[in-house]
Tab-separated table of C-alpha atoms in Angstrom:
chain	number	residue	atom	x	y	z
A	59	MET	CA	18.514	2.226	32.062
A	60	GLY	CA	16.319	-0.433	33.574
A	61	VAL	CA	12.728	-0.473	32.502
A	62	PHE	CA	13.287	2.705	30.559
A	63	VAL	CA	14.301	0.649	27.553
A	64	PHE	CA	10.699	-0.469	27.255
A	65	LEU	CA	9.474	3.124	27.254
A	66	PRO	CA	8.993	3.528	23.486
A	67	LEU	CA	6.688	0.499	23.523
A	68	VAL	CA	4.231	1.950	26.034
A	69	LEU	CA	4.649	5.698	25.523
A	70	PRO	CA	1.944	5.680	22.808
A	71	LEU	CA	-0.518	5.283	25.688
A	72	THR	CA	0.181	8.886	26.619
A	73	ALA	CA	-0.924	9.962	23.163
A	74	TRP	CA	-4.540	8.911	23.672
A	75	PRO	CA	-5.723	12.018	25.508
A	76	ILE	CA	-3.598	14.113	23.201
A	77	ALA	CA	-5.295	12.681	20.126
A	78	ARG	CA	-8.695	13.240	21.680
A	79	LEU	CA	-8.003	16.857	22.587
A	80	ALA	CA	-6.427	17.604	19.220
A	81	GLU	CA	-9.404	16.063	17.426
A	82	GLN	CA	-11.857	18.191	19.385
A	83	HIS	CA	-10.105	21.505	19.687
A	84	LEU	CA	-7.497	22.020	17.000
A	85	HIS	CA	-8.166	23.000	13.411
A	86	PRO	CA	-8.581	19.707	11.488
A	87	ARG	CA	-5.556	20.445	9.321
A	88	THR	CA	-3.293	21.064	12.310
A	89	ALA	CA	-4.726	18.088	14.167
A	90	THR	CA	-4.195	15.742	11.210
A	91	ARG	CA	-0.597	16.800	10.753
A	92	LEU	CA	0.224	16.773	14.467
A	93	VAL	CA	-1.349	13.415	15.268
A	94	THR	CA	0.081	11.785	12.138
A	95	ALA	CA	3.557	13.021	12.967
A	96	VAL	CA	3.276	11.836	16.575
A	97	ALA	CA	1.961	8.440	15.468
A	98	GLY	CA	4.696	8.041	12.855
A	99	VAL	CA	7.550	8.894	15.202
A	100	MET	CA	6.183	6.742	18.003
A	101	ALA	CA	5.695	3.783	15.661
A	102	LEU	CA	9.255	4.097	14.364
A	103	CYS	CA	10.626	4.333	17.910
A	104	SER	CA	8.632	1.360	19.099
A	105	THR	CA	9.768	-0.776	16.152
A	106	LEU	CA	13.376	0.250	16.678
A	107	CYS	CA	13.035	-0.605	20.354
A	108	LEU	CA	11.720	-4.069	19.451
A	109	ALA	CA	14.600	-4.649	17.052
A	110	LEU	CA	17.198	-3.645	19.639
A	111	LEU	CA	15.592	-5.819	22.305
A	112	MET	CA	15.725	-8.732	19.925
A	113	VAL	CA	19.397	-8.199	19.118
A	114	VAL	CA	20.476	-7.705	22.715
A	115	GLY	CA	18.352	-10.484	24.130
A	116	THR	CA	19.117	-13.221	21.653
A	117	ALA	CA	22.589	-12.621	20.214
A	118	GLN	CA	24.206	-14.914	22.781
A	119	LEU	CA	21.666	-17.690	22.631
A	120	PRO	CA	23.021	-20.844	20.991
A	121	GLY	CA	22.122	-21.148	17.332
A	122	ASN	CA	21.630	-17.442	16.800
A	123	PRO	CA	23.513	-16.209	13.741
A	124	LEU	CA	24.242	-12.799	15.250
A	125	PRO	CA	27.793	-12.322	16.606
A	126	ASP	CA	27.955	-12.798	20.364
A	127	GLY	CA	29.707	-9.449	20.667
A	128	TRP	CA	26.469	-7.750	19.704
A	129	SER	CA	25.139	-8.652	23.100
A	130	ASP	CA	27.576	-7.310	25.625
A	131	PRO	CA	26.992	-8.479	29.235
A	132	GLU	CA	26.829	-4.881	30.385
A	133	VAL	CA	24.139	-4.100	27.856
A	134	ARG	CA	22.214	-7.181	28.821
A	135	ALA	CA	22.411	-6.140	32.431
A	136	ALA	CA	20.676	-2.915	31.448
A	137	VAL	CA	17.743	-4.759	29.928
A	138	PRO	CA	15.502	-6.448	32.466
A	139	PHE	CA	14.605	-10.040	31.595
A	140	ASP	CA	16.810	-9.724	28.536
A	141	GLU	CA	16.330	-13.288	27.289
A	142	VAL	CA	12.573	-13.329	27.712
A	143	ALA	CA	12.224	-9.868	26.202
A	144	GLY	CA	14.543	-10.801	23.352
A	145	ARG	CA	12.657	-13.962	22.532
A	146	ALA	CA	9.308	-12.189	22.757
A	147	ALA	CA	10.585	-9.424	20.504
A	148	ILE	CA	11.174	-11.803	17.582
A	149	PRO	CA	7.539	-12.778	16.932
A	150	ALA	CA	6.427	-9.238	17.754
A	151	LEU	CA	8.807	-7.800	15.199
A	152	LEU	CA	7.793	-10.365	12.613
A	153	ALA	CA	4.132	-9.603	13.237
A	154	VAL	CA	4.794	-5.893	12.746
A	155	PHE	CA	6.560	-6.434	9.430
A	156	VAL	CA	3.970	-8.878	8.134
A	157	ALA	CA	1.049	-6.626	9.117
A	158	CYS	CA	2.637	-3.521	7.608
A	159	GLY	CA	3.624	-5.355	4.438
A	160	ARG	CA	0.149	-6.750	3.976
A	161	LEU	CA	-1.434	-3.355	4.476
A	162	ALA	CA	0.846	-1.650	1.963
A	163	TRP	CA	0.241	-4.448	-0.521
A	164	ARG	CA	-3.526	-4.182	-0.088
A	165	HIS	CA	-3.434	-0.438	-0.586
A	166	ARG	CA	-1.541	-0.898	-3.805
A	167	THR	CA	-3.699	-3.657	-5.262
A	168	VAL	CA	-7.025	-2.049	-4.406
A	169	ARG	CA	-5.944	1.288	-5.782
A	170	ARG	CA	-4.676	-0.260	-9.001
A	171	ALA	CA	-7.776	-2.411	-9.403
A	172	ALA	CA	-9.986	0.649	-8.943
A	173	HIS	CA	-8.018	2.605	-11.526
A	174	ARG	CA	-8.151	-0.348	-13.900
A	175	ALA	CA	-11.913	-0.533	-13.521
A	176	LEU	CA	-12.081	3.019	-14.850
A	177	THR	CA	-9.682	2.623	-17.787
A	178	ALA	CA	-12.501	2.383	-20.300
A	179	ARG	CA	-13.933	5.702	-19.150
A	180	PRO	CA	-12.652	8.929	-20.669
A	181	GLY	CA	-9.784	10.517	-18.805
A	182	THR	CA	-11.829	13.019	-16.876
A	183	PRO	CA	-11.009	13.552	-13.191
A	184	VAL	CA	-14.585	12.867	-12.114
A	185	VAL	CA	-16.241	9.580	-13.072
A	186	VAL	CA	-19.917	8.972	-12.405
A	187	LEU	CA	-20.886	5.320	-12.538
A	188	PRO	CA	-24.424	4.018	-12.975
A	189	ASP	CA	-24.740	1.980	-9.796
A	190	GLU	CA	-27.555	1.783	-7.286
A	191	GLU	CA	-25.234	1.332	-4.346
A	192	PRO	CA	-24.400	4.767	-2.936
A	193	TYR	CA	-20.682	5.458	-2.771
A	194	ALA	CA	-18.137	8.173	-3.475
A	195	TYR	CA	-14.382	7.769	-3.308
A	196	ALA	CA	-11.271	9.729	-4.075
A	197	LEU	CA	-8.750	7.505	-5.835
A	198	PRO	CA	-5.211	8.802	-5.374
A	199	GLY	CA	-2.527	7.902	-7.869
A	200	GLY	CA	-1.672	9.606	-11.129
A	201	ARG	CA	-3.639	12.807	-11.279
A	202	GLY	CA	-6.170	11.300	-8.949
A	203	ARG	CA	-9.761	10.534	-9.848
A	204	ILE	CA	-13.060	10.925	-8.105
A	205	VAL	CA	-15.629	8.198	-8.520
A	206	ALA	CA	-19.236	8.567	-7.432
A	207	SER	CA	-22.278	6.405	-8.051
A	208	THR	CA	-25.568	7.627	-9.441
A	209	GLY	CA	-27.182	5.885	-6.473
A	210	LEU	CA	-25.623	8.514	-4.214
A	211	LEU	CA	-25.842	11.541	-6.494
A	212	ALA	CA	-29.565	10.984	-7.117
A	213	HIS	CA	-30.244	11.682	-3.449
A	214	LEU	CA	-28.350	14.973	-3.403
A	215	ARG	CA	-29.358	18.379	-4.662
A	216	PRO	CA	-27.074	20.128	-7.179
A	217	ALA	CA	-25.400	22.281	-4.520
A	218	GLU	CA	-24.832	19.219	-2.335
A	219	ARG	CA	-23.276	17.343	-5.268
A	220	ARG	CA	-20.879	20.225	-5.715
A	221	ALA	CA	-20.068	19.951	-2.021
A	222	LEU	CA	-19.386	16.222	-2.374
A	223	PHE	CA	-17.010	16.709	-5.303
A	224	ALA	CA	-15.295	19.594	-3.510
A	225	HIS	CA	-14.792	17.288	-0.504
A	226	GLU	CA	-13.219	14.547	-2.628
A	227	ARG	CA	-11.079	17.069	-4.516
A	228	ALA	CA	-9.824	18.349	-1.174
A	229	HIS	CA	-8.781	14.790	-0.272
A	230	LEU	CA	-6.784	14.505	-3.479
A	231	ALA	CA	-5.312	18.004	-3.373
A	232	ALA	CA	-4.037	17.665	0.188
A	233	GLY	CA	-2.864	14.074	-0.283
A	234	HIS	CA	-4.868	12.760	2.662
A	235	HIS	CA	-4.201	9.171	1.639
A	236	ARG	CA	-0.594	9.611	2.771
A	237	PHE	CA	-1.642	10.644	6.265
A	238	LEU	CA	-4.075	7.747	6.419
A	239	LEU	CA	-1.454	5.265	5.259
A	240	VAL	CA	1.041	6.507	7.853
A	241	VAL	CA	-1.376	6.189	10.764
A	242	GLN	CA	-2.576	2.795	9.585
A	243	LEU	CA	0.972	1.510	9.373
A	244	ALA	CA	1.643	3.029	12.793
A	245	ALA	CA	-1.432	1.335	14.255
A	246	ARG	CA	-0.089	-1.980	13.011
A	247	ALA	CA	3.400	-1.312	14.322
A	248	ASN	CA	2.069	-0.675	17.820
A	249	PRO	CA	-1.575	-1.463	18.720
A	250	PHE	CA	-1.498	1.288	21.344
A	251	LEU	CA	-1.502	3.751	18.442
A	252	ARG	CA	-4.919	2.649	17.176
A	253	PRO	CA	-6.834	5.550	18.786
A	254	LEU	CA	-4.522	7.877	16.871
A	255	ARG	CA	-5.529	6.188	13.644
A	256	THR	CA	-9.202	6.684	14.461
A	257	ALA	CA	-8.500	10.323	15.286
A	258	VAL	CA	-6.694	10.986	11.999
A	259	VAL	CA	-9.369	9.213	9.938
A	260	TYR	CA	-11.848	11.631	11.501
A	261	THR	CA	-9.752	14.800	11.293
A	262	ALA	CA	-8.825	14.131	7.651
A	263	GLU	CA	-12.527	13.965	6.802
A	264	ARG	CA	-13.120	17.155	8.776
A	265	TRP	CA	-10.246	18.811	6.934
A	266	ALA	CA	-11.827	17.917	3.591
A	267	ASP	CA	-15.212	19.088	4.903
A	268	GLU	CA	-13.791	22.473	5.842
A	269	ASP	CA	-12.059	22.854	2.481
A	270	ALA	CA	-15.270	21.874	0.713
A	271	ALA	CA	-17.237	24.390	2.786
A	272	ARG	CA	-14.821	27.101	1.714
A	273	ALA	CA	-14.998	25.984	-1.926
A	274	VAL	CA	-18.799	25.981	-2.148
A	275	GLY	CA	-19.174	28.923	0.220
A	276	SER	CA	-21.680	27.325	2.562
A	277	ARG	CA	-21.061	25.148	5.607
A	278	ARG	CA	-24.711	24.116	5.732
A	279	THR	CA	-24.653	22.733	2.216
A	280	VAL	CA	-21.720	20.481	3.068
A	281	ALA	CA	-23.445	19.433	6.298
A	282	ARG	CA	-26.604	18.542	4.396
A	283	ALA	CA	-24.637	16.646	1.747
A	284	ILE	CA	-22.926	14.527	4.414
A	285	GLY	CA	-26.135	13.935	6.318
A	286	ARG	CA	-28.129	12.877	3.274
A	287	ALA	CA	-25.324	10.722	1.919
A	288	ALA	CA	-25.043	8.982	5.281
A	289	LEU	CA	-28.751	8.304	5.431
A	290	VAL	CA	-28.868	6.651	1.993
A	291	SER	CA	-25.685	4.660	2.611
A	292	ARG	CA	-25.911	1.260	4.172
A	293	PRO	CA	-26.431	1.264	7.919
A	294	SER	CA	-23.826	-0.383	10.099
A	295	PRO	CA	-24.368	-4.136	10.101
A	296	SER	CA	-23.767	-4.855	13.774
A	297	PRO	CA	-25.539	-2.622	16.277
A	298	THR	CA	-23.573	-3.758	19.316
A	299	PHE	CA	-22.963	-1.887	22.553
A	300	ALA	CA	-25.827	0.446	21.755
A	301	ALA	CA	-25.838	1.820	25.278
A	302	LEU	CA	-22.163	2.692	25.185
A	303	ALA	CA	-22.109	4.148	21.708
A	304	SER	CA	-21.134	7.764	21.557
A	305	PRO	CA	-22.129	9.688	18.431
A	306	GLY	CA	-20.287	8.278	15.428
A	307	PRO	CA	-17.971	10.288	13.185
A	308	VAL	CA	-20.660	11.259	10.673
A	309	PRO	CA	-23.010	13.108	13.077
A	310	ARG	CA	-20.010	14.771	14.670
A	311	ARG	CA	-18.889	16.015	11.257
A	312	VAL	CA	-22.368	17.362	10.501
A	313	ALA	CA	-22.592	19.039	13.896
A	314	ALA	CA	-19.137	20.575	13.501
A	315	LEU	CA	-20.166	22.073	10.163
A	316	LEU	CA	-23.242	23.629	11.742
A	317	ARG	CA	-20.973	25.413	14.216
A	318	PRO	CA	-18.776	28.345	13.205
A	319	ALA	CA	-15.599	27.595	11.272
A	320	PRO	CA	-12.600	26.589	13.408
A	321	VAL	CA	-9.703	28.997	13.641
A	322	ALA	CA	-6.274	27.859	12.542
A	323	HIS	CA	-3.769	28.752	15.267
A	324	ARG	CA	-0.120	28.534	14.496
A	325	TRP	CA	0.560	26.958	17.892
A	326	PRO	CA	-1.988	26.911	20.721
A	327	PRO	CA	-1.190	28.924	23.869
A	328	ALA	CA	0.467	26.809	26.568
A	329	ARG	CA	-2.016	27.535	29.383
A	330	THR	CA	-5.083	26.081	27.689
A	331	ALA	CA	-5.956	22.365	27.642
A	332	VAL	CA	-5.060	22.216	23.954
A	333	GLY	CA	-1.738	23.871	24.546
A	334	LEU	CA	-0.944	21.422	27.334
A	335	ALA	CA	-1.899	18.532	25.072
A	336	ALA	CA	0.270	19.822	22.257
A	337	TRP	CA	3.226	20.302	24.567
A	338	GLY	CA	2.570	16.896	26.084
A	339	ALA	CA	2.611	15.350	22.632
A	340	ALA	CA	5.838	17.102	21.760
A	341	VAL	CA	7.537	16.080	25.012
A	342	GLY	CA	6.247	12.490	24.859
A	343	THR	CA	7.411	12.066	21.294
A	344	ALA	CA	10.773	13.571	22.153
A	345	VAL	CA	11.229	11.258	25.141
A	346	SER	CA	10.286	8.255	23.051
A	347	ALA	CA	12.621	9.264	20.242
A	348	MET	CA	15.474	10.017	22.650
A	349	SER	CA	15.033	6.731	24.444
A	350	SER	CA	15.202	4.863	21.156
A	351	ALA	CA	18.103	6.937	19.919
A	352	ASN	CA	19.930	6.324	23.187
A	353	SER	CA	19.556	2.575	22.818
A	354	ALA	CA	20.563	2.705	19.164
A	355	VAL	CA	23.673	4.791	19.829
A	356	THR	CA	24.683	2.492	22.681
A	357	MET	CA	24.300	-0.474	20.354
A	358	VAL	CA	26.437	1.130	17.663
A	359	LEU	CA	29.168	2.005	20.176
A	360	ILE	CA	29.217	-1.563	21.478
A	361	LEU	CA	29.335	-2.942	17.968
A	362	ARG	CA	32.303	-0.788	17.094
A	363	ALA	CA	34.066	-1.883	20.272
A	364	ALA	CA	33.205	-5.554	19.847
A	365	THR	CA	33.907	-6.029	16.155
A	366	PRO	CA	37.364	-4.947	15.042
A	367	LEU	CA	36.516	-3.256	11.756
B	1437	MET	CA	4.744	-24.384	-11.667
B	1438	GLY	CA	1.086	-24.363	-12.507
B	1439	LEU	CA	0.420	-26.789	-9.728
B	1440	TRP	CA	2.585	-24.740	-7.441
B	1441	ILE	CA	0.586	-21.612	-8.129
B	1442	SER	CA	-2.720	-23.271	-7.562
B	1443	THR	CA	-1.647	-24.635	-4.231
B	1444	MET	CA	-0.267	-21.280	-3.127
B	1445	GLY	CA	-3.413	-19.383	-3.943
B	1446	ARG	CA	-5.919	-17.994	-1.579
B	1447	SER	CA	-8.432	-20.598	-0.598
B	1448	GLY	CA	-12.114	-19.992	-0.505
B	1449	THR	CA	-12.375	-17.887	-3.614
B	1450	GLY	CA	-12.373	-20.840	-5.929
B	1451	PRO	CA	-9.269	-22.362	-7.369
B	1452	ARG	CA	-9.388	-20.489	-10.644
B	1453	ARG	CA	-10.183	-17.013	-9.492
B	1454	ARG	CA	-7.603	-14.375	-8.903
B	1455	LEU	CA	-4.685	-16.656	-8.462
B	1456	GLY	CA	-1.760	-15.254	-10.299
B	1457	CYS	CA	-2.223	-12.462	-12.708
B	1458	GLY	CA	-2.082	-9.045	-11.238
B	1459	TYR	CA	-2.302	-10.326	-7.750
B	1460	GLY	CA	1.142	-11.823	-7.400
B	1461	ILE	CA	1.814	-15.494	-7.002
B	1462	GLY	CA	3.116	-15.438	-3.526
B	1463	TYR	CA	0.130	-14.335	-1.582
B	1464	GLY	CA	1.000	-16.854	1.055
B	1465	ILE	CA	4.605	-15.851	1.380
B	1466	GLY	CA	4.344	-12.236	0.408
B	1467	ILE	CA	6.629	-12.172	-2.589
B	1468	GLY	CA	5.366	-9.963	-5.361
B	1469	ILE	CA	6.167	-11.919	-8.489
B	1470	ARG	CA	3.736	-10.991	-11.171
B	1471	CYS	CA	2.466	-13.957	-13.017
B	1472	CYS	CA	1.397	-12.497	-16.313
B	1473	GLY	CA	4.127	-10.029	-16.725
B	1474	TYR	CA	7.485	-10.964	-17.920
B	1475	GLY	CA	10.148	-13.594	-18.142
B	1476	ILE	CA	9.993	-17.311	-18.429
B	1477	GLY	CA	7.637	-17.487	-15.546
B	1478	ILE	CA	4.865	-16.332	-17.792
B	1479	ARG	CA	5.168	-19.013	-20.354
B	1480	TYR	CA	5.434	-21.743	-17.830
B	1481	GLY	CA	3.412	-20.143	-15.129
B	1482	CYS	CA	0.465	-19.129	-17.159
B	1483	GLY	CA	1.143	-21.433	-20.036
B	1484	CYS	CA	-2.265	-20.086	-20.608
B	1485	GLY	CA	-3.617	-22.938	-18.656
B	1486	CYS	CA	-2.239	-22.321	-15.214
B	1487	GLY	CA	-4.402	-21.147	-12.424
B	1488	CYS	CA	-4.268	-17.806	-14.065
B	1489	GLY	CA	-7.961	-17.405	-13.949
B	1490	ARG	CA	-10.585	-17.119	-16.615
B	1491	GLU	CA	-10.257	-13.376	-16.576
B	1492	GLU	CA	-6.732	-13.022	-17.772
B	1493	ARG	CA	-6.525	-16.019	-19.983
B	1494	GLY	CA	-7.896	-14.329	-23.053
B	1495	MET	CA	-5.403	-11.574	-22.761
B	1496	VAL	CA	-2.565	-13.941	-22.171
B	1497	ARG	CA	-3.360	-15.942	-25.246
B	1498	GLU	CA	-3.483	-12.753	-27.174
B	1499	ARG	CA	-0.077	-11.858	-25.783
B	1500	HIS	CA	1.341	-15.200	-26.681
B	1501	ASP	CA	0.321	-14.719	-30.286
B	1502	GLY	CA	3.663	-13.117	-30.841
B	1503	SER	CA	2.859	-9.684	-29.581
B	1504	ALA	CA	5.061	-10.033	-26.556
B	1505	SER	CA	6.923	-6.843	-27.264
B	1506	ARG	CA	3.795	-4.744	-27.382
B	1507	ARG	CA	2.473	-2.831	-24.407
B	1508	ARG	CA	0.305	-5.011	-22.289
B	1509	ARG	CA	-3.317	-3.941	-22.513
B	1510	GLY	CA	-4.819	-2.790	-19.284
B	1511	GLN	CA	-7.320	-5.140	-17.800
B	1512	GLY	CA	-10.679	-4.082	-19.100
B	1513	GLU	CA	-9.433	-2.122	-22.049
B	1514	LEU	CA	-10.313	-4.982	-24.387
B	1515	GLU	CA	-13.673	-5.394	-22.733
B	1516	GLY	CA	-14.395	-1.734	-23.385
B	1517	LEU	CA	-13.333	-2.087	-27.044
B	1518	VAL	CA	-15.481	-5.162	-27.608
B	1519	LEU	CA	-18.447	-3.560	-25.937
B	1520	ALA	CA	-18.035	-0.401	-28.014
B	1521	ALA	CA	-17.912	-2.529	-31.177
B	1522	LEU	CA	-21.085	-4.344	-30.172
B	1523	ARG	CA	-22.815	-1.056	-29.517
B	1524	SER	CA	-21.891	0.231	-32.949
B	1525	ALA	CA	-23.669	-2.726	-34.556
B	1526	ASP	CA	-27.240	-2.353	-35.808
B	1527	GLY	CA	-28.452	-5.530	-34.174
B	1528	PRO	CA	-27.219	-8.760	-32.703
B	1529	VAL	CA	-23.933	-9.828	-34.292
B	1530	ASN	CA	-21.664	-12.842	-34.022
B	1531	ALA	CA	-18.139	-12.967	-32.661
B	1532	GLY	CA	-16.599	-12.995	-36.129
B	1533	TRP	CA	-18.212	-9.658	-36.887
B	1534	VAL	CA	-16.745	-8.203	-33.696
B	1535	GLN	CA	-13.330	-9.560	-34.598
B	1536	GLU	CA	-13.450	-7.927	-38.028
B	1537	ARG	CA	-14.804	-4.733	-36.606
B	1538	LEU	CA	-11.956	-4.418	-34.122
B	1539	GLY	CA	-9.547	-5.106	-36.941
B	1540	ALA	CA	-6.673	-5.565	-34.552
B	1541	ASP	CA	-4.614	-8.714	-34.256
B	1542	LEU	CA	-7.110	-10.258	-31.892
B	1543	ALA	CA	-7.673	-13.977	-32.180
B	1544	TYR	CA	-11.214	-15.212	-32.645
B	1545	THR	CA	-10.950	-17.152	-29.419
B	1546	THR	CA	-9.894	-13.982	-27.603
B	1547	VAL	CA	-13.001	-12.195	-28.777
B	1548	VAL	CA	-15.169	-15.106	-27.669
B	1549	THR	CA	-13.417	-15.183	-24.297
B	1550	ILE	CA	-14.028	-11.496	-23.746
B	1551	LEU	CA	-17.645	-11.808	-24.834
B	1552	THR	CA	-18.133	-14.683	-22.403
B	1553	ARG	CA	-16.539	-12.640	-19.671
B	1554	LEU	CA	-18.868	-9.738	-20.434
B	1555	LEU	CA	-21.791	-12.167	-20.385
B	1556	ALA	CA	-20.840	-13.305	-16.902
B	1557	LYS	CA	-20.824	-9.689	-15.790
B	1558	GLY	CA	-24.243	-9.085	-17.250
B	1559	ALA	CA	-22.883	-6.537	-19.698
B	1560	VAL	CA	-23.996	-8.434	-22.845
B	1561	THR	CA	-26.685	-10.934	-23.760
B	1562	ARG	CA	-26.561	-13.677	-26.374
B	1563	GLN	CA	-28.963	-15.817	-28.367
B	1564	ARG	CA	-28.344	-18.988	-30.269
B	1565	ALA	CA	-28.448	-18.500	-34.018
B	1566	GLY	CA	-27.793	-21.701	-35.909
B	1567	ARG	CA	-24.556	-23.246	-34.667
B	1568	SER	CA	-23.158	-20.170	-32.953
B	1569	PHE	CA	-24.312	-17.262	-30.830
B	1570	VAL	CA	-25.223	-13.710	-31.684
B	1571	TRP	CA	-24.411	-11.058	-29.112
B	1572	GLU	CA	-26.055	-7.834	-28.015
B	1573	PRO	CA	-24.899	-5.222	-25.533
B	1574	ALA	CA	-26.865	-4.971	-22.296
B	1575	ALA	CA	-24.783	-2.337	-20.515
B	1576	ASP	CA	-22.849	0.574	-21.932
B	1577	GLU	CA	-19.222	1.271	-21.099
B	1578	ALA	CA	-20.168	3.260	-18.031
B	1579	GLY	CA	-22.280	0.351	-16.821
B	1580	LEU	CA	-19.366	-1.998	-17.382
B	1581	ALA	CA	-17.034	0.290	-15.428
B	1582	ALA	CA	-19.636	0.350	-12.649
B	1583	LEU	CA	-19.756	-3.442	-12.572
B	1584	ARG	CA	-15.989	-3.620	-12.377
B	1585	MET	CA	-15.778	-0.991	-9.661
B	1586	ARG	CA	-18.416	-2.842	-7.671
B	1587	LYS	CA	-16.299	-5.961	-7.907
B	1588	VAL	CA	-13.292	-4.099	-6.523
B	1589	LEU	CA	-15.319	-2.602	-3.693
B	1590	ASP	CA	-17.143	-5.803	-2.800
B	1591	GLY	CA	-13.890	-7.744	-2.857
B	1592	GLU	CA	-12.492	-5.527	-0.126
B	1593	SER	CA	-14.161	-6.446	3.129
B	1594	ASP	CA	-12.693	-3.494	5.004
B	1595	ARG	CA	-12.711	-0.988	2.203
B	1596	GLU	CA	-12.589	1.987	4.519
B	1597	ALA	CA	-9.112	0.900	5.560
B	1598	VAL	CA	-7.909	1.431	2.013
B	1599	LEU	CA	-10.173	4.018	0.418
B	1600	ALA	CA	-11.373	7.164	2.114
B	1601	SER	CA	-15.142	7.036	1.792
B	1602	PHE	CA	-17.320	10.142	1.721
B	1603	VAL	CA	-19.342	8.831	4.630
B	1604	THR	CA	-18.623	5.913	6.912
B	1605	ALA	CA	-21.108	3.455	8.367
B	1606	LEU	CA	-23.525	4.809	10.929
B	1607	GLY	CA	-23.765	3.703	14.533
B	1608	PRO	CA	-27.038	2.642	16.122
B	1609	ASP	CA	-28.138	6.097	17.274
B	1610	ASP	CA	-26.490	8.053	14.509
B	1611	GLU	CA	-29.420	7.991	12.133
B	1612	GLN	CA	-31.744	9.785	14.516
B	1613	LEU	CA	-29.042	12.281	15.369
B	1614	ILE	CA	-28.387	13.068	11.722
B	1615	ARG	CA	-32.074	13.544	11.003
B	1616	ALA	CA	-32.283	16.063	13.852
B	1617	LEU	CA	-29.179	17.866	12.607
B	1618	LEU	CA	-30.504	17.892	9.032
B	1619	ASN	CA	-33.742	19.475	10.237
B	1620	GLU	CA	-31.675	22.090	11.971
B	1621	ALA	CA	-29.619	22.652	8.820
B	1622	THR	CA	-32.680	22.914	6.602
B	1623	ASP	CA	-34.962	24.965	8.835
B	1624	GLU	CA	-32.680	27.878	9.420
B	1625	PRO	CA	-31.774	30.199	6.562
B	1626	GLU	CA	-28.496	29.672	4.757
B	1627	GLY	CA	-25.647	30.874	6.913
C-alpha cells in the first residue's frame, strides 16, 4: 500500500477546483448537494484513515491499552513511518472530535437561545423585531421561524421585503442548515475541505435566491433586495488584502440574479469543463472511500485472525 | 459543587454570567449536564445561590417553591408575562400589584427579580415611591424579544457559522460593485 494509506487525508485537495467549477457552472441546488456529499464522504474517509493510522501505529507501543495483535507487523510494514504517523494521529483525531463536538454544541445552543428569545411572541412563522441593527435570519427547528429586524425592513420596498421572506422560507423549506452543518463539520474534520465549506455557504444562498426569484416572479427584485440589505448592513470590519480581494459573495449573488436563470441539468455532459469536474469529483470521492474501506477491511480481517473470538 | 461550577465556567464573561443553567456545566470538558434541570444536581448545584447566574435564579427559586413537577417555564416566558401585566396597568405600579395581577404561584421575590432583570435590559423603568419602587414598561413584548435576540446575536462572535444570514459582510470593493449593480437593476425595466 505504501503512501496510499495517507491518500484520504490529502485527496480533499483535488476537490478545490471541483468546488470552484460547481459553484460557477452548476445549478445552485445541484452544486450544493454535490459539494456537500463530496465533502461529507471525504471527511468521513479522512477521519477513518486517522483512526486506523492511530490503531496500527500505536497498538504495540508500551502502555497502550489496545491489544498488540491489532498491530500486525505486516500491516505496520504497509504504513510508512508507522510509529510517527500513529503518534501524530492521536492529537489530530482528538482535535477533530473536539472541534466537531464544539461546533455541534454551539449550533444547538445558539438555535435554542434564539428560539427562546422569541417565546413571548405569538407563534407566527415570521417575527419582526423592533431593532435598529439590520438583520434577517431563518431559524430552523420546530416548524422553523423567520426573524427580521425593522432596521432592515425599513430600507426595503414592499416587493423586496417579500423577496427577503421568500429567500428565508426557501432556506427553511429546503433544510439548508443541514447542508451547512455537514460542510462545517467536514471543514473541521479536514482543513483541506474548507474551500468546499465556502462554496456550499455560497451555493446555498444562491439556491435560496433562485427559489425566492421564482416565488416573487422577478429576479431583479431579489437582486435589489440583496443589494440594499447588504448596503445597510455593517461593512466588514477588517479591510485587509484589498488588492487581492475578488468580489465577495454578495455582489456575485446580485450579479448572478441579473443574468438569466441557471438551467438544472440532471448530470452535465462529460466533455465540458463542468462534466469533467463532476466526474473528477465522483472518481476522487470513490478513490478516497475505497482507500479507506480497504484499510478498514484489512484491519477487520487482521483483528479476526489475531483475536480468537 | 457550587465552587466547582464557578471554577469550571468560562472566564472573561464575569463569574456570575451564563455559568450553569442552560449552558451546561462542563463547558471546559464538554459534558452536557444541565444545571437547572433535574436531579439532585439542581438542588446542590444551583442551591439557588450557585454560579447559576442572576438570570435564572428567579426561575429556580420559583421552581423550588414546590412546583418541581410542573413544566419548566421557558426562559423569557415569565418576563413576557410580567411585562404584559405592567402594560395592562393604568400607571406605575408596585411589584405587589404585578404579583396579584399574575395570580399564579409566583413568589414576591420572583416578581422583583424579573422586574430587576427587565430593568437591566432597559425594558422597564422604575421610580422610588416611599419605601419601595413603582414600575412602568418602557418596551413592549416585541421590544423585549428584540433585546433578547440581540443578546443572542451579539454573544456569538462568528454568527454566520451558526445562522445563515440574509447577507454576509461586504469586502472592501464590494460596496462600489453593488451600487453599480443596483443601478443596473433599477435603470432597466423589470425583466
